[in-house]
Amino acid sequence: MDLQALKYEGDPLADAVIAHLVESGSLNEVNRVLAEFRGNDEPIPEHLPPVVRDYLAATDDPPEWMDEERVARAHDFFIDDGVHVASVLSFGAMVNCYAQPRPSKVLTLTHRLNQPHRRLSETSQFVLNMMEPNAFGTGGSFVPTIQKTRLIHAAVRYFVGRSPEWDHAADGVPVCQQDLLGALLIFSVQVIDGMRRIGVSVTDTEAEDYYHVWRVAGAVLGIRPDAMPETVKEAEELSNTMVRASYAPSDEGIELTRNLVELYEKFVPGRAFDGVVAAMVRQVVDAEVADWLEVPHSKGWTRTVNAGARVMRVFERGEDRSRVARAVLDKAGDLLLGASVRTLTDGQPTTLTVPACLKT
């Protein structure tokens, strides 16, 4: 696999759909119809152009190699450790995404995704739908979420790729296969690494199951199956050689990180807690990355957050012995992700809307 070649490859299926919709002027109309298309079991809406109906039909099924037992076990893992998954996703994975200069440039150019509240709410909604029981099957709503996200990526490629500010020779294709694969590894194996970094016990089986769900999601999302490692060990190696090796300081990454930290700080009442968010970020990302992105230091809150992590480990050890402790932790993950979605969207479900122009 030529990883460098992935920088110049997009998603032909979704890209063709977006090109048709933009050139026919029907993108806004399609968005209105797709806004009501939310469940895996729902029929494809009739009032859609044939090109969109064909796309939804072609991307409706997960890959044949999906293991339903592993997906079910991953849901149990979400339930048991949802609070830790949510914490590392929120405070670590988002920042690690901003440590990549090229994707950060794309986010900045779109402006739409440069709005931290929208970026966070869409990511949270994606993960919430992934955490549902039977996410890819009956009763779930994850497949339409992935299908819409895939079209959003294609729209970003369409508009950013036509921007005079984008250098194709140097930067390749916006939201290219390499970027998609990198994001997959950040949200999967790097989250597992972040959980273990704060002392949360994740078994090898749990790690494999969690990565398997992301790998299935990646296939539906349009990532080339042959580009995605099959095992956690292979994924960790690629994460180190491709993703972490791409981390570097950038003005765009610094701005995005600052906006994200400021957004989280709005969730925390009173100035007495200033610094706690930055300390939580530094708890789950590499110190060098945090320095590159100019995450503030707070020695006092760093000690407090470290102590909080130890308390969480005590709670985790109590899961098997206490039904009350288990119930608290089972609910905490949903609350953290759910609260971010509800707070950022005034209590309404996040609507995944395909952008109709570069800056919206």
Coordinates of C-alpha atoms in Angstrom, one line a residue:
M1 CA 0.0 0.0 0.0
D2 CA 1.4 3.4 -1.1
L3 CA 0.4 5.6 1.8
Q4 CA 1.7 8.7 0.0
A5 CA -0.7 8.0 -2.9
L6 CA -3.6 8.1 -0.6
K7 CA -3.0 11.8 -0.2
Y8 CA -4.2 12.3 -3.8
E9 CA -7.3 10.0 -3.6
G10 CA -10.8 11.0 -2.5
D11 CA -14.0 9.0 -2.5
P12 CA -15.2 8.6 -6.1
L13 CA -18.7 7.4 -5.3
A14 CA -19.6 10.3 -2.9
D15 CA -17.6 12.8 -4.9
A16 CA -19.7 12.1 -8.0
V17 CA -23.0 12.6 -6.0
I18 CA -21.9 16.0 -4.7
A19 CA -20.6 17.2 -8.1
H20 CA -24.1 16.3 -9.6
L21 CA -26.0 18.0 -6.8
V22 CA -23.9 21.2 -6.9
E23 CA -24.0 21.5 -10.7
S24 CA -27.7 20.8 -10.8
G25 CA -28.4 23.3 -7.9
S26 CA -30.4 20.7 -5.9
L27 CA -28.1 20.4 -2.8
N28 CA -30.3 22.5 -0.5
E29 CA -33.4 20.5 -1.5
V30 CA -31.6 17.2 -0.9
N31 CA -30.6 18.5 2.6
R32 CA -34.2 19.1 3.5
V33 CA -35.2 15.6 2.6
L34 CA -32.1 14.0 4.3
A35 CA -32.8 15.9 7.5
E36 CA -35.8 13.5 8.1
F37 CA -33.8 10.4 7.1
R38 CA -32.4 9.1 10.4
G39 CA -33.0 5.4 11.0
N40 CA -31.4 2.3 9.6
D41 CA -34.8 0.8 9.1
E42 CA -36.3 3.7 7.3
P43 CA -36.9 3.4 3.5
I44 CA -34.9 5.7 1.3
P45 CA -37.0 8.9 0.8
E46 CA -38.8 9.0 -2.5
H47 CA -38.3 12.7 -3.1
L48 CA -34.6 12.4 -3.8
P49 CA -32.7 12.6 -7.1
P50 CA -31.9 9.1 -8.5
V51 CA -28.2 9.7 -8.0
V52 CA -28.7 10.2 -4.2
R53 CA -31.1 7.2 -4.0
D54 CA -28.5 5.0 -5.8
Y55 CA -25.8 6.3 -3.4
L56 CA -27.9 5.5 -0.3
A57 CA -28.7 2.0 -1.6
A58 CA -25.1 1.3 -2.5
T59 CA -23.8 2.3 0.9
D60 CA -26.6 0.9 3.1
D61 CA -25.0 -2.4 4.2
P62 CA -21.9 -2.8 6.3
P63 CA -19.1 -4.9 4.8
E64 CA -19.4 -8.7 4.7
W65 CA -16.5 -9.2 7.1
M66 CA -18.3 -7.4 9.9
D67 CA -18.5 -9.6 13.0
E68 CA -21.8 -9.1 14.8
E69 CA -20.6 -10.7 18.0
R70 CA -17.7 -8.3 18.1
V71 CA -19.9 -5.3 17.4
A72 CA -22.2 -6.5 20.3
R73 CA -19.2 -6.8 22.6
A74 CA -18.0 -3.4 21.6
H75 CA -21.4 -2.0 22.7
D76 CA -21.0 -3.6 26.1
F77 CA -17.5 -1.9 26.2
F78 CA -19.2 1.4 25.4
I79 CA -21.7 0.8 28.2
D80 CA -19.0 -0.2 30.8
D81 CA -16.4 2.4 29.9
G82 CA -18.4 5.1 28.1
V83 CA -17.3 7.9 30.5
H84 CA -13.7 7.2 29.7
V85 CA -14.3 6.8 26.0
A86 CA -16.2 10.1 26.0
S87 CA -13.5 11.9 28.0
V88 CA -10.6 10.8 25.8
L89 CA -12.6 11.5 22.6
S90 CA -13.5 15.0 23.8
F91 CA -10.3 16.1 25.3
G92 CA -7.7 14.0 23.4
A93 CA -8.9 12.9 20.0
M94 CA -10.2 16.3 18.9
V95 CA -6.9 18.0 19.8
N96 CA -4.9 15.2 18.1
C97 CA -6.9 15.9 15.0
Y98 CA -5.8 19.6 15.2
A99 CA -2.1 18.4 15.5
Q100 CA -2.2 17.5 11.8
P101 CA -1.5 20.7 9.8
R102 CA -3.2 19.6 6.5
P103 CA -6.6 18.6 8.0
S104 CA -6.4 21.7 10.2
K105 CA -6.0 23.8 7.2
V106 CA -9.1 22.2 5.6
L107 CA -11.2 22.9 8.8
T108 CA -10.1 26.5 8.8
L109 CA -10.8 27.0 5.1
T110 CA -14.4 25.7 5.4
H111 CA -15.2 28.0 8.3
R112 CA -18.2 25.8 8.8
L113 CA -16.1 23.2 10.5
N114 CA -14.0 25.8 12.1
Q115 CA -16.9 26.5 14.4
P116 CA -15.9 24.4 17.4
H117 CA -19.5 24.0 18.7
R118 CA -20.6 22.5 15.5
R119 CA -17.6 20.3 15.0
L120 CA -17.9 19.0 18.6
S121 CA -21.7 18.4 18.4
E122 CA -21.4 16.5 15.1
T123 CA -18.6 14.3 16.4
S124 CA -20.5 13.6 19.6
Q125 CA -23.6 12.7 17.7
F126 CA -21.6 10.4 15.5
V127 CA -20.2 8.6 18.5
L128 CA -23.6 8.5 20.3
N129 CA -25.1 6.7 17.3
M130 CA -22.2 4.3 17.2
M131 CA -22.8 3.5 20.9
E132 CA -26.4 2.4 20.3
P133 CA -27.2 -1.3 20.5
N134 CA -27.2 -2.9 17.1
A135 CA -25.8 0.3 15.6
F136 CA -25.6 -1.1 12.1
G137 CA -28.9 -3.1 12.3
T138 CA -32.5 -3.0 13.2
G139 CA -33.4 -0.1 15.5
G140 CA -30.2 1.8 15.0
S141 CA -29.5 5.1 13.4
F142 CA -25.8 4.9 12.7
V143 CA -25.8 4.0 9.0
P144 CA -27.7 7.2 7.8
T145 CA -25.3 9.2 10.1
I146 CA -22.3 7.7 8.3
Q147 CA -23.9 8.2 4.9
K148 CA -24.5 11.9 5.5
T149 CA -21.0 12.3 7.0
R150 CA -19.6 10.8 3.9
L151 CA -21.4 13.3 1.7
I152 CA -20.2 16.2 4.0
H153 CA -16.6 15.1 3.4
A154 CA -17.3 15.0 -0.4
A155 CA -18.7 18.5 -0.3
V156 CA -15.7 19.8 1.6
R157 CA -13.5 18.2 -1.0
Y158 CA -15.5 19.8 -3.8
F159 CA -15.4 23.3 -2.4
V160 CA -12.0 23.4 -0.8
G161 CA -10.4 21.7 -3.8
R162 CA -11.6 24.6 -5.9
S163 CA -10.4 27.3 -3.5
P164 CA -7.4 29.3 -4.7
E165 CA -6.0 28.9 -1.2
W166 CA -5.6 25.2 -1.6
D167 CA -2.3 23.9 -3.1
H168 CA -3.0 20.6 -4.8
A169 CA 0.6 19.8 -5.6
A170 CA 1.7 20.2 -2.0
D171 CA -1.4 19.2 -0.1
G172 CA -3.1 16.7 -2.4
V173 CA -6.9 16.2 -2.1
P174 CA -8.8 17.8 0.8
V175 CA -10.2 15.2 3.2
C176 CA -8.2 12.6 1.3
Q177 CA -8.0 8.8 2.0
Q178 CA -4.9 9.5 4.1
D179 CA -6.8 12.0 6.2
L180 CA -9.8 9.8 6.7
L181 CA -7.6 6.9 7.7
G182 CA -5.7 9.1 10.1
A183 CA -8.9 10.3 11.7
L184 CA -10.0 6.7 12.1
L185 CA -6.8 5.8 13.9
I186 CA -7.1 8.8 16.2
F187 CA -10.6 8.0 17.2
S188 CA -9.9 4.3 17.6
V189 CA -6.5 3.1 18.7
Q190 CA -5.3 6.5 20.0
V191 CA -8.5 6.6 22.2
I192 CA -7.6 3.3 23.6
D193 CA -4.0 4.5 24.2
G194 CA -5.5 7.6 25.9
M195 CA -7.7 5.5 28.2
R196 CA -4.7 3.4 29.3
R197 CA -2.7 6.6 29.7
I198 CA -5.0 7.7 32.5
G199 CA -5.0 4.3 34.1
V200 CA -8.2 2.8 32.7
S201 CA -7.9 -1.0 32.2
V202 CA -8.8 -2.0 28.6
T203 CA -8.3 -5.6 27.7
D204 CA -6.9 -6.7 24.4
T205 CA -10.3 -8.2 23.4
E206 CA -12.0 -4.9 24.3
A207 CA -9.5 -3.0 22.2
E208 CA -9.9 -5.3 19.2
D209 CA -13.7 -5.1 19.4
Y210 CA -13.7 -1.3 19.7
Y211 CA -11.3 -1.0 16.8
H212 CA -13.4 -3.4 14.8
V213 CA -16.5 -1.2 15.1
W214 CA -14.5 1.8 13.9
R215 CA -13.1 -0.3 11.0
V216 CA -16.6 -1.2 9.9
A217 CA -17.7 2.4 10.2
G218 CA -14.7 3.4 8.1
A219 CA -15.7 1.0 5.3
V220 CA -19.2 2.5 5.2
L221 CA -17.6 6.0 5.4
G222 CA -15.7 5.3 2.2
I223 CA -12.2 4.5 3.4
R224 CA -10.5 1.9 1.3
P225 CA -10.8 -1.4 3.1
D226 CA -7.3 -2.4 2.0
A227 CA -5.9 0.7 3.6
M228 CA -7.3 -0.1 7.0
P229 CA -5.2 -2.4 9.2
E230 CA -7.1 -5.6 10.3
T231 CA -5.7 -5.8 13.9
V232 CA -5.1 -3.3 16.7
K233 CA -1.4 -4.1 16.6
E234 CA -1.2 -3.2 12.9
A235 CA -3.3 -0.1 13.5
E236 CA -1.1 1.0 16.3
E237 CA 2.0 0.6 14.1
L238 CA 0.3 2.7 11.3
S239 CA -0.8 5.3 13.9
N240 CA 2.8 5.7 15.0
T241 CA 4.4 5.7 11.5
M242 CA 1.7 7.7 9.6
V243 CA -0.4 9.7 12.0
R244 CA 1.8 10.7 14.9
A245 CA 4.6 11.3 12.4
S246 CA 2.4 13.9 10.8
Y247 CA 1.9 15.9 14.0
A248 CA 3.4 19.3 13.9
P249 CA 2.6 22.9 15.0
S250 CA 0.5 25.1 12.8
D251 CA -1.2 28.4 13.1
E252 CA -4.5 26.7 12.1
G253 CA -4.1 23.9 14.7
I254 CA -3.3 26.4 17.5
E255 CA -6.4 28.5 16.6
L256 CA -8.6 25.4 16.5
T257 CA -7.3 24.1 19.8
R258 CA -7.7 27.5 21.5
N259 CA -11.3 27.7 20.2
L260 CA -12.1 24.2 21.5
V261 CA -10.6 24.8 24.9
E262 CA -12.5 28.1 25.2
L263 CA -15.7 26.3 24.2
Y264 CA -15.2 23.7 26.9
E265 CA -14.5 26.3 29.5
K266 CA -17.9 27.8 28.8
F267 CA -19.3 24.5 30.1
V268 CA -17.5 25.0 33.4
P269 CA -19.2 27.6 35.7
G270 CA -17.1 30.3 37.4
R271 CA -13.6 31.6 36.9
A272 CA -12.4 29.5 39.8
F273 CA -12.3 26.5 37.5
D274 CA -10.2 28.2 34.8
G275 CA -7.5 25.9 33.7
V276 CA -9.2 22.6 34.4
V277 CA -10.0 22.0 30.7
A278 CA -6.5 22.6 29.6
A279 CA -5.3 20.2 32.3
M280 CA -7.7 17.5 31.1
V281 CA -6.4 18.0 27.6
R282 CA -2.8 17.6 28.8
Q283 CA -3.8 14.5 30.7
V284 CA -4.6 12.5 27.5
V285 CA -2.4 13.9 24.7
D286 CA 1.4 13.9 24.4
A287 CA 3.1 16.8 26.1
E288 CA 4.9 17.7 22.9
V289 CA 1.6 17.9 21.0
A290 CA 0.0 20.0 23.8
D291 CA 3.0 22.4 23.7
W292 CA 2.9 22.7 19.9
L293 CA -0.8 23.6 20.1
E294 CA -0.2 26.0 23.0
V295 CA -2.5 24.3 25.4
P296 CA -2.1 26.3 28.7
H297 CA -0.3 24.9 31.7
S298 CA -1.9 24.8 35.1
K299 CA 0.1 23.1 37.8
G300 CA -2.7 23.2 40.3
W301 CA -5.3 21.8 38.0
T302 CA -2.9 19.2 36.6
R303 CA -2.6 17.8 40.1
T304 CA -6.3 17.9 40.6
V305 CA -7.0 16.2 37.3
N306 CA -4.5 13.5 38.1
A307 CA -6.2 12.9 41.4
G308 CA -9.5 12.8 39.6
A309 CA -8.2 10.1 37.3
R310 CA -7.2 8.1 40.3
V311 CA -10.7 8.5 41.7
M312 CA -12.2 7.3 38.4
R313 CA -10.0 4.2 38.6
V314 CA -11.3 3.5 42.0
F315 CA -14.9 3.7 40.7
E316 CA -14.0 1.5 37.8
R317 CA -12.6 -1.2 40.1
G318 CA -15.8 -1.0 42.0
E319 CA -18.0 -1.8 39.0
D320 CA -17.8 -5.5 39.5
R321 CA -18.5 -5.2 43.2
S322 CA -21.2 -2.6 43.3
R323 CA -24.4 -2.3 41.2
V324 CA -24.6 1.4 42.2
A325 CA -21.1 2.1 41.0
R326 CA -21.8 0.3 37.8
A327 CA -25.0 2.2 37.2
V328 CA -23.2 5.5 37.8
L329 CA -20.5 4.7 35.3
D330 CA -22.9 3.2 32.7
K331 CA -24.8 6.5 32.6
A332 CA -21.9 8.8 32.8
G333 CA -20.6 8.2 29.3
D334 CA -23.9 8.8 27.7
L335 CA -24.4 12.0 29.8
L336 CA -21.0 13.4 28.8
L337 CA -21.5 12.9 25.1
G338 CA -25.3 13.6 25.2
A339 CA -24.8 16.8 27.2
S340 CA -22.3 18.2 24.7
V341 CA -24.8 17.5 21.9
R342 CA -27.8 19.0 23.8
T343 CA -25.9 22.0 25.1
L344 CA -24.4 22.8 21.7
T345 CA -27.7 22.4 19.8
D346 CA -30.3 23.8 22.2
G347 CA -31.6 20.4 23.1
Q348 CA -32.3 19.3 19.5
P349 CA -30.6 16.3 17.7
T350 CA -27.6 17.4 15.6
T351 CA -28.6 17.7 12.0
L352 CA -25.8 16.7 9.6
T353 CA -26.1 19.1 6.7
V354 CA -24.1 18.9 3.5
P355 CA -22.5 22.4 3.0
A356 CA -23.7 24.2 -0.1
C357 CA -20.7 26.5 -0.3
L358 CA -17.1 26.8 1.1
K359 CA -17.9 29.2 4.0
T360 CA -21.2 28.7 5.8

